[in-house]
Tab-separated table of C-alpha atoms in Angstrom:
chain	number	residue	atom	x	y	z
A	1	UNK	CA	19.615	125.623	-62.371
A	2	UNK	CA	19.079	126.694	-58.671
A	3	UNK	CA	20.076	124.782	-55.746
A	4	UNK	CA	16.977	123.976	-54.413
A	5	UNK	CA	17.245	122.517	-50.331
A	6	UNK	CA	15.056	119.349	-49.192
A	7	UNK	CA	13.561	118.721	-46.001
A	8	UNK	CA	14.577	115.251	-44.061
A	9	UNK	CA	12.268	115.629	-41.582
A	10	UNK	CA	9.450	113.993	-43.897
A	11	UNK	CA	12.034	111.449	-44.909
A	12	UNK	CA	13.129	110.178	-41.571
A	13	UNK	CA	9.611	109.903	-40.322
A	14	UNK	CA	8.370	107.994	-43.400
A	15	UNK	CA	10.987	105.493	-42.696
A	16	UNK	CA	10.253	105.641	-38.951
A	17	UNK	CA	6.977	104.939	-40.080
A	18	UNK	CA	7.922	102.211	-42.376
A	19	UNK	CA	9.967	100.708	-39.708
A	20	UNK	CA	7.096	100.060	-37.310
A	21	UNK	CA	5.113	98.466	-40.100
A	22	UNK	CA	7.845	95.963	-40.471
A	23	UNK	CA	8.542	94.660	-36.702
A	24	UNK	CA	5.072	93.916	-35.130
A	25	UNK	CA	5.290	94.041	-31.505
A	26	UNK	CA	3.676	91.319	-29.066
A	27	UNK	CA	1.423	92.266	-26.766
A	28	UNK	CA	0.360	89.198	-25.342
A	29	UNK	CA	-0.266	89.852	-21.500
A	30	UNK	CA	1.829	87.297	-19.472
A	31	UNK	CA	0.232	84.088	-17.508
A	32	UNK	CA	-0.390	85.234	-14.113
A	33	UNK	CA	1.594	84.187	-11.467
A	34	UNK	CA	0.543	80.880	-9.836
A	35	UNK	CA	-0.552	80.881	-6.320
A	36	UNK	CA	0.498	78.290	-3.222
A	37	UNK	CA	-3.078	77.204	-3.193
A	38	UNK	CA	-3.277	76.632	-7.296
A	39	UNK	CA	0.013	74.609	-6.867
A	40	UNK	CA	-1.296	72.285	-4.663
A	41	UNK	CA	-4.697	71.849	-6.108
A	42	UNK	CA	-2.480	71.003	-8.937
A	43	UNK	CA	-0.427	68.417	-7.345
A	44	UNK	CA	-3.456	66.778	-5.520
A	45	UNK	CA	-5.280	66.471	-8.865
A	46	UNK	CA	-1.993	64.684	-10.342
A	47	UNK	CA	-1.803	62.145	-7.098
A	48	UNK	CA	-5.729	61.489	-7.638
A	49	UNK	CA	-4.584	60.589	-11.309
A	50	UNK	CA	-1.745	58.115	-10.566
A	51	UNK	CA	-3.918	56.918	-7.644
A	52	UNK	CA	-6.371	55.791	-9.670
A	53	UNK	CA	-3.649	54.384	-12.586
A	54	UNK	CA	-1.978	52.560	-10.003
A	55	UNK	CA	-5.529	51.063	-8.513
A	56	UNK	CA	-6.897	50.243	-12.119
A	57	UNK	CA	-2.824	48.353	-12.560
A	58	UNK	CA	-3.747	46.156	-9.641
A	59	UNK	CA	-7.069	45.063	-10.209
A	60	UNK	CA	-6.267	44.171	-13.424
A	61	UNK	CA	-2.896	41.892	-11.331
A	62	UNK	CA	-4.998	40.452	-8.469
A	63	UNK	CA	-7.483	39.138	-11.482
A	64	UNK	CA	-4.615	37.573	-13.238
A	65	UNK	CA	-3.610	35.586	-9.993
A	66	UNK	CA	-7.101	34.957	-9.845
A	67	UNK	CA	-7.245	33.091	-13.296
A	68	UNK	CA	-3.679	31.242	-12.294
A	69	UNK	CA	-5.005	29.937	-9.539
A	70	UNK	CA	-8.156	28.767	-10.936
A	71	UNK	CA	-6.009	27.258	-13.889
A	72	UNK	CA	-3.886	25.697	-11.647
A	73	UNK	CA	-6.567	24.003	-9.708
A	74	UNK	CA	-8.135	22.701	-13.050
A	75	UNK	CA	-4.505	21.245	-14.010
A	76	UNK	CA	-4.395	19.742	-10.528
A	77	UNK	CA	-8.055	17.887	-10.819
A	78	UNK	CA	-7.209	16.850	-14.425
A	79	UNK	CA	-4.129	15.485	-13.475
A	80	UNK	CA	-5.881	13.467	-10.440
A	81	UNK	CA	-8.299	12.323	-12.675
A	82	UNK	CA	-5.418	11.505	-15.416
A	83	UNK	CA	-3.656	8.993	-12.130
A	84	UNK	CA	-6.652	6.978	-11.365
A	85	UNK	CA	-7.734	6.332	-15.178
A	86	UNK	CA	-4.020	4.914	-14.997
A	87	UNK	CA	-4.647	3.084	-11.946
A	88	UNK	CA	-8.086	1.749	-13.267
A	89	UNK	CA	-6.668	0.491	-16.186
A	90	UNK	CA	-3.724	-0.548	-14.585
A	91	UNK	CA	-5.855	-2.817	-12.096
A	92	UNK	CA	-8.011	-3.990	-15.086
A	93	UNK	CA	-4.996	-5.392	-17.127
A	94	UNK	CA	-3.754	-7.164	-13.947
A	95	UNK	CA	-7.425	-8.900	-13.427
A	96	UNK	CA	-7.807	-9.966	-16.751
A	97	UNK	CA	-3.728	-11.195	-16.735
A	98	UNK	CA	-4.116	-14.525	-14.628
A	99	UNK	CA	-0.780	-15.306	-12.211
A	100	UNK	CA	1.394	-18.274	-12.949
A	101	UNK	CA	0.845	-21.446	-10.973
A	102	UNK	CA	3.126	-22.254	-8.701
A	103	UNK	CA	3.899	-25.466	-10.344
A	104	UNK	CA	4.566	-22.986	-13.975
A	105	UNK	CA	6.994	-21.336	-12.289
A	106	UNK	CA	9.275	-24.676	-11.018
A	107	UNK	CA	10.600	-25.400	-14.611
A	108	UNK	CA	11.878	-22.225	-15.470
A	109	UNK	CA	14.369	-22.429	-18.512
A	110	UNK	CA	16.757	-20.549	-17.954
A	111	UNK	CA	20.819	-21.690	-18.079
A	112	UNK	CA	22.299	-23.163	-15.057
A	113	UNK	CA	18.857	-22.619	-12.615
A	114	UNK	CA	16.363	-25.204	-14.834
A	115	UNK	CA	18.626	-28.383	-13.715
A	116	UNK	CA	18.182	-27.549	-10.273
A	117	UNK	CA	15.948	-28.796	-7.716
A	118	UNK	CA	13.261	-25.903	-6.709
A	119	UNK	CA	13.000	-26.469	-2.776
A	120	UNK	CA	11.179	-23.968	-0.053
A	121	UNK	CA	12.655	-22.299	2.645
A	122	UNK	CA	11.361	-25.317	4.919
A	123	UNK	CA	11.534	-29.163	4.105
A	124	UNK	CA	12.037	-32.354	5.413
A	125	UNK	CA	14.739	-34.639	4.748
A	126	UNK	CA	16.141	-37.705	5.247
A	127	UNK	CA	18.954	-39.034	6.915
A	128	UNK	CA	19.396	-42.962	5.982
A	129	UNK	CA	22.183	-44.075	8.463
A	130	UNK	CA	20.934	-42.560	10.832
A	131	UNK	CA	16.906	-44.339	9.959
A	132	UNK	CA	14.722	-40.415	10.346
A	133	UNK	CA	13.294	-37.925	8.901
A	134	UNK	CA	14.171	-34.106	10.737
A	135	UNK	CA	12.743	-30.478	9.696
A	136	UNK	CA	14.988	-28.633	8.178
A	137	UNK	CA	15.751	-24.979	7.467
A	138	UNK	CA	16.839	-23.910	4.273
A	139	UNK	CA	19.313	-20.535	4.972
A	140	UNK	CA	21.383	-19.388	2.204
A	141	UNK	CA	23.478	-17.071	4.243
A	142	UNK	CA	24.551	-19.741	6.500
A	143	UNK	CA	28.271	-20.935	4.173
A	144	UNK	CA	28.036	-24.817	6.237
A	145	UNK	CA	25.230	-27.027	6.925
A	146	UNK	CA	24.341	-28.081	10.737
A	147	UNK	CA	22.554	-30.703	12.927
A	148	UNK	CA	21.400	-30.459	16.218
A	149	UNK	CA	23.530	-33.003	18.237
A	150	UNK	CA	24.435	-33.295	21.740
A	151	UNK	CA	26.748	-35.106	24.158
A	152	UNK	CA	29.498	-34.624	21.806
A	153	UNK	CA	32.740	-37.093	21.720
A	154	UNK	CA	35.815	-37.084	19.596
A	155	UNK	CA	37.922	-40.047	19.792
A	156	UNK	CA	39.994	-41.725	17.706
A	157	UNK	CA	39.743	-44.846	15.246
A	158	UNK	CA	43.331	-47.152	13.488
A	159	UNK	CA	44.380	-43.291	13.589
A	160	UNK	CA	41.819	-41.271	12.448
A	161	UNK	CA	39.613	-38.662	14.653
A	162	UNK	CA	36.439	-39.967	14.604
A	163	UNK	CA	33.022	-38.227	16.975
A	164	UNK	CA	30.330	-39.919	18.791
A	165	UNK	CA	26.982	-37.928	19.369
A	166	UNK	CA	22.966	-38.130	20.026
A	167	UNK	CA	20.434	-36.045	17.769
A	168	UNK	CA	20.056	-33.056	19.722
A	169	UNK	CA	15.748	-32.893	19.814
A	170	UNK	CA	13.139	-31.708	22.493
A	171	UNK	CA	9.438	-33.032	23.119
A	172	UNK	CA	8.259	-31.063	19.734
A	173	UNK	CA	11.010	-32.411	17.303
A	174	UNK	CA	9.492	-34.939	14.439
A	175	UNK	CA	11.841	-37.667	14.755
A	176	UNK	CA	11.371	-41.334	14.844
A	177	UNK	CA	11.167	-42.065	18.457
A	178	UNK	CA	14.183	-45.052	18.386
A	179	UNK	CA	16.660	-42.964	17.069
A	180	UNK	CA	16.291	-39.991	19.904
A	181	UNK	CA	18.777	-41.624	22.541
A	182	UNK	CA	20.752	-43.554	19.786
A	183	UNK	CA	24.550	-43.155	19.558
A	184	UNK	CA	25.680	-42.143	16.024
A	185	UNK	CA	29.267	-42.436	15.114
A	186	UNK	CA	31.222	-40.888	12.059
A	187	UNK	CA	34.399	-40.165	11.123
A	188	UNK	CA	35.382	-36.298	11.480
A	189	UNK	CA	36.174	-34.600	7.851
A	190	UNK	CA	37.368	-31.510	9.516
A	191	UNK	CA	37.085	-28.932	11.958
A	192	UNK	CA	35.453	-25.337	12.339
A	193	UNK	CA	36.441	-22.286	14.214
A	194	UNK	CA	33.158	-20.461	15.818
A	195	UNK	CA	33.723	-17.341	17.445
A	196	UNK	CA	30.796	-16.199	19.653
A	197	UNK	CA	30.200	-13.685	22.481
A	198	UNK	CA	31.466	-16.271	24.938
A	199	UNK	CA	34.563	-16.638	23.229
A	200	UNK	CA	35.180	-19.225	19.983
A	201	UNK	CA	35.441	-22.983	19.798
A	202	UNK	CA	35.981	-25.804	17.357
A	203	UNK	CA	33.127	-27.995	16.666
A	204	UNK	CA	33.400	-31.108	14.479
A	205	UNK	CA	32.064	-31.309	10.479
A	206	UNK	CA	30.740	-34.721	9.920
A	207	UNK	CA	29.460	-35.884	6.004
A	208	UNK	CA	26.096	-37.484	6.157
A	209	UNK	CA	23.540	-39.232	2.840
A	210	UNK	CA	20.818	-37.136	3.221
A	211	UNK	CA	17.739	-36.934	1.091
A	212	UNK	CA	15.103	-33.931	0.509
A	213	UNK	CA	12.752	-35.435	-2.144
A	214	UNK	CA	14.734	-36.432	-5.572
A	215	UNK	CA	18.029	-35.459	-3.848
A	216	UNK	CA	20.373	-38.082	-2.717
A	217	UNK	CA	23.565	-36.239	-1.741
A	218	UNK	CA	26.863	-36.555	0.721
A	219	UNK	CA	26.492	-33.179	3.054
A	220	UNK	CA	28.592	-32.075	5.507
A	221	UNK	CA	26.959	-30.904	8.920
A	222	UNK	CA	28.498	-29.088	11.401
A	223	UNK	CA	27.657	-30.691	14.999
A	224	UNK	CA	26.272	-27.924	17.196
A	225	UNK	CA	23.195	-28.022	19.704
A	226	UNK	CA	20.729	-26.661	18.112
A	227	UNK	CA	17.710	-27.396	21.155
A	228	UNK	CA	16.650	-23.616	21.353
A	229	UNK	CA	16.242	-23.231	17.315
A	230	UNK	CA	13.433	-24.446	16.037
A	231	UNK	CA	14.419	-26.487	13.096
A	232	UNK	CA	17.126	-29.606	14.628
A	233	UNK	CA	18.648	-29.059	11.102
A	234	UNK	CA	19.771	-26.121	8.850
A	235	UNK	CA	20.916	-26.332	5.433
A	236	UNK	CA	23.206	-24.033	4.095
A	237	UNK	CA	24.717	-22.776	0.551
A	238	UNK	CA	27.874	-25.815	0.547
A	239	UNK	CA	24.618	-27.969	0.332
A	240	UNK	CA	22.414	-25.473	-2.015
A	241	UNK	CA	25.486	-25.431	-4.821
A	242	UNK	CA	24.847	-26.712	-8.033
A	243	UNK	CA	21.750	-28.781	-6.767
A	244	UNK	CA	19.310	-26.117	-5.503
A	245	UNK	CA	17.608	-23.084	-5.737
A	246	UNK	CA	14.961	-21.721	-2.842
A	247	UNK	CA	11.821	-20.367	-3.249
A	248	UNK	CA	11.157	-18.543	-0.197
A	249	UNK	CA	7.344	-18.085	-0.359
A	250	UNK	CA	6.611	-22.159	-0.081
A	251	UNK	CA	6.777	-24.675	2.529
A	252	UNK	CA	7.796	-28.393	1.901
A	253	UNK	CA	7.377	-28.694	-1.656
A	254	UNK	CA	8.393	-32.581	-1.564
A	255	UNK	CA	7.519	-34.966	1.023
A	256	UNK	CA	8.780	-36.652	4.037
A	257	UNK	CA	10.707	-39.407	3.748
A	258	UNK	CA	9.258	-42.793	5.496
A	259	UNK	CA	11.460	-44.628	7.831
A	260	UNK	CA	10.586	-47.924	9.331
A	261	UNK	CA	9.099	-47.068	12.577
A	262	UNK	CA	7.699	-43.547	11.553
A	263	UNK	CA	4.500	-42.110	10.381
A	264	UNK	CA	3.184	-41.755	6.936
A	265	UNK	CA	4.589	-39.253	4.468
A	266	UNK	CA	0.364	-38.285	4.236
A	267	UNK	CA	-0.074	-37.480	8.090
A	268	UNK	CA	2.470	-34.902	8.337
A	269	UNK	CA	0.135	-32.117	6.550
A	270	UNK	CA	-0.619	-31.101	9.862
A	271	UNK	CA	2.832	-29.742	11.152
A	272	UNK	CA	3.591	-28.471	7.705
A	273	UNK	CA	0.342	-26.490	8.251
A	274	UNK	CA	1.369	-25.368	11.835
A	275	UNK	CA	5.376	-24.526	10.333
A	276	UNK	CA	4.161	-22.118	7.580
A	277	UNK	CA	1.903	-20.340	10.244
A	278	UNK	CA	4.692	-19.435	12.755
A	279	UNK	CA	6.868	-18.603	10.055
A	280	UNK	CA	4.323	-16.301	8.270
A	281	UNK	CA	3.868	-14.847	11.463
A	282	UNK	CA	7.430	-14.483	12.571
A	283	UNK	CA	8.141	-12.334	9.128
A	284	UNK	CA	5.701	-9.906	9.414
């Protein structure tokens, strides 16, 4: 059989043409280039945007702070109102509570206080040998008891020291009048060291009976002038031990004591009056 020659030219451009079918070209145009004056209407129109975020964010905060505060205020007036339903009530329990007389409160039971005397922080007493009744202070920081007493002598007696004195009282002193230049004589039970500005001394401790209503007790007294005090006498805790207890907000809760030559126990409601005045006066 013949050799018969073949053209490649149709060959190659059927696959040329084949080829192009195969790989599709894009022809998209590309985006235009972006000008200075797009770019920043761009970047204005994103500041307007988080601008207005930003605004929106703090409304919504500032009406928040708004709602705090008003909640806070309404917590505030409910709690006033909360304190003086408490103080209403409180004031209504104590009206309808009545206080304790004064006479409830002397017999307290309680161990070691309801076998003592009760006794104010002023009383009278008694001094027997002596034949008067004196005002008296009651001071539980003073340690010994004193009496107003002047024109002081210490002398001795078959060997024992021994003191010779006159109640120390001016015009206003309640004293039975015979007894007020009278010479009293004891026998000294010791002596005590007093240190003042002036430098210290020794000043006698004589023991007197004394009375203040039921009591009827030995107490030792300190000699000292007592002329610019107010009260010729103070008792002190030596005396207070064991026997009494003070009640600071009364005034002679037992009576004077009647001497032969004094006044009724009944008239002295008048300078019992006049003592708790100055005294409520003098504490505030």
């Amino acid at each position: 059989m013949p050799f018969r020659p073949i053209s490649v030219f149709p060959l190659v451009g059927a696959l040329l043409l084949g080829g192009c079918a195969l790989t599709p070209v894009d022809r998209t145009p590309p985006p235009a280039p972006v000008t200075p004056a797009q770019f920043d209407a761009g970047l204005a129109r994103l500041e307007a945007q988080l601008a207005s975020q930003c605004s929106l964010t703090q409304s919504m905060l500032s009406e928040g702070a708004v709602r705090d505060q008003v909640l806070n205020s309404d917590v505030r007036a409910i709690n006033g109102q909360l304190r003086s339903l408490r103080t209403e009530l409180a004031n209504a329990a104590s009206a309808s509570t009545p206080a304790p007389a004064a006479s409830e409160c002397r017999h307290v039971n309680v161990d070691g206080v309801s076998d003592k005397e009760l006794v104010g922080r002023n009383e009278w007493i008694g001094l027997p040998s002596i034949g008067t009744y004196l005002k008296a202070r009651i001071d539980s920081g003073a340690n010994t008891s004193s009496l107003s007493a002047q024109d002081i002598r210490t002398f001795e007696r078959d060997g024992d020291s021994w003191v010779r004195f006159k109640l120390g009282l001016t015009d206003d002193d309640v004293a039975i009048d015979s007894v007020r230049d009278k010479w009293i004589e004891a026998p000294i039970e010791r002596e005590v060291k007093v240190t003042q500005a002036n430098g210290s001394q020794s000043r006698p401790v004589v023991s007197l009976l004394m009375t203040l209503g039921p009591i009827r007790e030995q107490v030792e007294f300190t000699l000292a002038d007592r002329t610019e005090l107010n009260y010729p006498v103070l008792l002190g805790r030596r005396f207070l031990m064991d026997i009494a207890i003070i009640d600071v907000a009364e005034h002679y809760l037992h009576a004077r004591p009647e001497f032969p030559g004094g006044e009724p126990a009944s008239d002295s409601a008048d300078e019992e009056a006049t003592d708790a005045k100055q005294d409520d006066q003098e504490s505030l």
